[in-house]
Tab-separated table of C-alpha atoms in Angstrom:
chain	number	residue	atom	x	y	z
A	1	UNK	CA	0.000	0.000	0.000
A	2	UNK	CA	1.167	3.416	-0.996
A	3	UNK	CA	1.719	5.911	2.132
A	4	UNK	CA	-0.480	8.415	-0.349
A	5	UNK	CA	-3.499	6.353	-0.398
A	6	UNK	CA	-3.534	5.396	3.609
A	7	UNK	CA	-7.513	5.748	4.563
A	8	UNK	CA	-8.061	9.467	5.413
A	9	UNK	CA	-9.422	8.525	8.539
A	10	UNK	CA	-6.152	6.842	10.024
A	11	UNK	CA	-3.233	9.398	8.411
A	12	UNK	CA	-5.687	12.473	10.015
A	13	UNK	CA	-6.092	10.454	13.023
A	14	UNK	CA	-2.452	9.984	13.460
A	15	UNK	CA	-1.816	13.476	12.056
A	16	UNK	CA	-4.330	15.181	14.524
A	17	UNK	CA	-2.850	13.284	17.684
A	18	UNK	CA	0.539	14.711	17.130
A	19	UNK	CA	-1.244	18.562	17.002
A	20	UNK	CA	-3.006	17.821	19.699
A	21	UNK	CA	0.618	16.701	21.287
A	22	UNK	CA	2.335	19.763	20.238
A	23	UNK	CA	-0.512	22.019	21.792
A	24	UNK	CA	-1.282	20.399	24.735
A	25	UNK	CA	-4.970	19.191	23.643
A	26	UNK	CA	-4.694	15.620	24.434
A	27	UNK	CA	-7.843	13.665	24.645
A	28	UNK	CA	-9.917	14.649	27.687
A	29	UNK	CA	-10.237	10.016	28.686
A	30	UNK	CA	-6.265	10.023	28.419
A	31	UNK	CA	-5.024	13.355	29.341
A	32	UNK	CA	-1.109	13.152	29.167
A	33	UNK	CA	0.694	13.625	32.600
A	34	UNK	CA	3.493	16.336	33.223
A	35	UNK	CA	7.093	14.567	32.670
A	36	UNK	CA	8.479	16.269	35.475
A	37	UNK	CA	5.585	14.927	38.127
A	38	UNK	CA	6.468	11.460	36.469
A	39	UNK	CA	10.576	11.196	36.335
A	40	UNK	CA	11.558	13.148	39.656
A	41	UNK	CA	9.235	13.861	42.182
A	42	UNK	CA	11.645	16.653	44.528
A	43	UNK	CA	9.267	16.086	47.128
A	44	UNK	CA	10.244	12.909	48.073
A	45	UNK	CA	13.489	12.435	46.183
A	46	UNK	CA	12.495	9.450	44.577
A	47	UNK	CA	13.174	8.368	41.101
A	48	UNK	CA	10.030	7.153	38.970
A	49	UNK	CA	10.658	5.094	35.948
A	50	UNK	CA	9.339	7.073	32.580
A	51	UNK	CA	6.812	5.461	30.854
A	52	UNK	CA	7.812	5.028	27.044
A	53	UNK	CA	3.636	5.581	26.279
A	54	UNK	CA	2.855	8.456	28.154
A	55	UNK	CA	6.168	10.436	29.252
A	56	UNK	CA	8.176	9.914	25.608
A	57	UNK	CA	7.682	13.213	23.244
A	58	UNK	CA	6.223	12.299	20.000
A	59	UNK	CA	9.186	14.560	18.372
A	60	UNK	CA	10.355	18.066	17.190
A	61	UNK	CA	9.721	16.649	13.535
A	62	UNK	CA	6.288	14.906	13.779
A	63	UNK	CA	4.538	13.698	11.395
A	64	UNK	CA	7.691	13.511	8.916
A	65	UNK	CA	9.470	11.814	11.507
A	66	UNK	CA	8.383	10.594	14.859
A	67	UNK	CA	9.854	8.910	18.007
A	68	UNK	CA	8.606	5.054	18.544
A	69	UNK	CA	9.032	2.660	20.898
A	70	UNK	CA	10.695	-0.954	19.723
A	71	UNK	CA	9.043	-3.722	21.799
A	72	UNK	CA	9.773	-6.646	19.618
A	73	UNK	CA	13.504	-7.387	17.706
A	74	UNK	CA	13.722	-7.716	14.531
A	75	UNK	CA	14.567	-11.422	14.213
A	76	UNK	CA	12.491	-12.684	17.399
A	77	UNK	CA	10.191	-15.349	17.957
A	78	UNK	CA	9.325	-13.919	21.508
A	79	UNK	CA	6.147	-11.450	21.029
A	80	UNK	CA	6.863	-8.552	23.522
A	81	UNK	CA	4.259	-5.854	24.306
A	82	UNK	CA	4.399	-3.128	26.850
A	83	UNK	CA	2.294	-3.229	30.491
A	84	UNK	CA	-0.073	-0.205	30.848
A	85	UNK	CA	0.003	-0.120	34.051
A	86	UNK	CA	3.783	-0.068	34.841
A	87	UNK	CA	5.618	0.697	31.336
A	88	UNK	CA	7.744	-2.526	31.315
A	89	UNK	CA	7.938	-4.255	28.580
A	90	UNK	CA	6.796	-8.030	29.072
A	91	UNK	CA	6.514	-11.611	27.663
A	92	UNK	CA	3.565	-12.098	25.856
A	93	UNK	CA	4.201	-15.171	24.372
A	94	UNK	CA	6.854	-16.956	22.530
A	95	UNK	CA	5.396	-18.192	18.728
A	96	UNK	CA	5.246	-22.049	18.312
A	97	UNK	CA	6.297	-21.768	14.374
A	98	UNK	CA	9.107	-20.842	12.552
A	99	UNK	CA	8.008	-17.480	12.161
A	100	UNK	CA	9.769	-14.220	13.225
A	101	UNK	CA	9.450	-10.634	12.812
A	102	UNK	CA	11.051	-9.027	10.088
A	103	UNK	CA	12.187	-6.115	11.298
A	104	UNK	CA	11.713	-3.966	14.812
A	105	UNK	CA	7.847	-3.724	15.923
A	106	UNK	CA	6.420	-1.595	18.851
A	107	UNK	CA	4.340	1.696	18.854
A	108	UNK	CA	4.374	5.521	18.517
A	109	UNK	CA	3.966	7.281	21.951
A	110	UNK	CA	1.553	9.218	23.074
A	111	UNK	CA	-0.956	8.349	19.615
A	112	UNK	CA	-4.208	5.970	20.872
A	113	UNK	CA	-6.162	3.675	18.406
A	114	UNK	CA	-9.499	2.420	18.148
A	115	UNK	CA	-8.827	-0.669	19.887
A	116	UNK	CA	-7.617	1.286	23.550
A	117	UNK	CA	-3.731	0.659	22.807
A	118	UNK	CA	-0.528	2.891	21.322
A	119	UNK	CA	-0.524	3.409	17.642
A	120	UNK	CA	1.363	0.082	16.053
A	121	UNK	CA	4.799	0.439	14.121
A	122	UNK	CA	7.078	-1.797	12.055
A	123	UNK	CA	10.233	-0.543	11.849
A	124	UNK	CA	12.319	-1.330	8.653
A	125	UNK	CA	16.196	-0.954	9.396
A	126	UNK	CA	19.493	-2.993	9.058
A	127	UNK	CA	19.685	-4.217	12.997
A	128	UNK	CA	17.604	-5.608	15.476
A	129	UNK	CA	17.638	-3.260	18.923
A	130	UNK	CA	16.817	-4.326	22.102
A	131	UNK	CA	13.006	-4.182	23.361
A	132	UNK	CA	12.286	-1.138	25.237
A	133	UNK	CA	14.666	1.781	23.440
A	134	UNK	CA	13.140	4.393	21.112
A	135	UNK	CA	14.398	5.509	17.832
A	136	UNK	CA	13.417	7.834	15.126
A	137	UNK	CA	11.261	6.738	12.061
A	138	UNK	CA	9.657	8.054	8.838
A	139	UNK	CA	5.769	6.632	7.744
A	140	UNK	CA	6.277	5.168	4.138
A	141	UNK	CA	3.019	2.693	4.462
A	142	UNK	CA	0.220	1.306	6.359
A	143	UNK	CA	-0.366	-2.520	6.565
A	144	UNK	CA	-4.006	-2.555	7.489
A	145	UNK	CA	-5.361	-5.654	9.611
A	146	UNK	CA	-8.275	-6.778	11.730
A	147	UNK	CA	-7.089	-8.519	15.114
A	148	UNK	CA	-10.167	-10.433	17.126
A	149	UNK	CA	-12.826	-8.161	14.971
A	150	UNK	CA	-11.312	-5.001	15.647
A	151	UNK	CA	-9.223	-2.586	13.436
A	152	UNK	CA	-5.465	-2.874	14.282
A	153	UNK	CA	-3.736	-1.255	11.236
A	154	UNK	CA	0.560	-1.123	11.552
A	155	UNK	CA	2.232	1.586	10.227
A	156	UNK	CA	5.156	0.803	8.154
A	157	UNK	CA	8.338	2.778	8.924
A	158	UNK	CA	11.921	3.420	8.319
A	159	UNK	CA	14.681	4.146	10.532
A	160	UNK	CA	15.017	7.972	10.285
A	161	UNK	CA	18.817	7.197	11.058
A	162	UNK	CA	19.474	4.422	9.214
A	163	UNK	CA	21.811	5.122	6.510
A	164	UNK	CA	20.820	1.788	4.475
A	165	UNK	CA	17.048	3.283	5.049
A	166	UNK	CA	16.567	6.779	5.869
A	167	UNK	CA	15.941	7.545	2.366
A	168	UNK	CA	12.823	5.676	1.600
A	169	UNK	CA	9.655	8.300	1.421
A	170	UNK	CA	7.364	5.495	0.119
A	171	UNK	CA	6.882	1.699	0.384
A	172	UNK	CA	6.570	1.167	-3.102
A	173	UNK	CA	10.683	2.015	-3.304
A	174	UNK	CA	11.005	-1.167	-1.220
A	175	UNK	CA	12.841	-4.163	-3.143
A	176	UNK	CA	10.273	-7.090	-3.151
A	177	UNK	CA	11.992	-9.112	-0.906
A	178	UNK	CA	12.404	-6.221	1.778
């Protein structure tokens, strides 16, 4: 699928939750918390984990490039996915076939879909990097998909710094067998 003929509704859906990031107009069921109440609280000197969802900027340069979080490794047969609740990244599963993910998988902070989780990303680049780290990507494609009856299209991405990569504006410049 071409990046220029993504349904309307999900490229102005992703397009309108990254406004609504940059001014502060997040959705009034998932209002997004203050960083600073989240990371250090200097009230009680405590350190809080940052949770990649919630407390990770979408990016300077969104929608042409955006921050995502990798949850799966490109090359794995374990299916990650991040805990709401805490942030962690944990087992899901491990896949009983010889199949394993292409390339890096996770989701686009601070973006919420249809079916109550993170916007879904596959990210096309030369190495797998370990669950849990966040990278920069560019959109060149949408894979869309229908998991237990429900809408659960992936965006397909490149590594923004990914010299083999970073260059690709559309998924139709892919080689086949990409």
């Amino acid at each position: 699928f071409r990046f220029s003929s993504i349904s309307r509704f999900v490229l102005e859906k992703f397009r309108r939750n990254m406004a609504d990031e940059r001014n502060g107009n997040g959705e009034q069921n998932h209002p997004a918390p203050k960083l600073n109440h989240r990371i250090i609280s200097s009230m009680s000197r405590r350190s809080v984990a940052a949770h990649p969802w919630h407390d990770l900027e979408i990016g300077p340069d969104a929608p042409t490039v955006f921050n995502c979080v990798v949850e799966i490794t490109k090359g794995s047969k374990v299916k990650y996915e991040l805990d709401k609740k805490t942030g962690l990244i944990k087992v899901d599963r491990i896949l009983y076939s010889s199949v394993v993910y292409p390339h890096n998988y996770g989701f686009i902070p601070r973006t919420l879909c249809e079916d109550g989780d993170p916007m879904d990303v596959l990210v096309l680049m030369q190495e797998p990097v370990i669950p849990g780290c966040f990278l920069r990507a560019r959109a060149i494609g949408l894979m869309p998909m229908i998991d237990q009856g429900e809408k659960d299209d992936k965006i397909i991405a490149v590594c923004a710094d990914d010299p083999e990569y970073r260059h690709y504006t559309d998924i139709k410049q892919l080689a086949p067998h990409r």
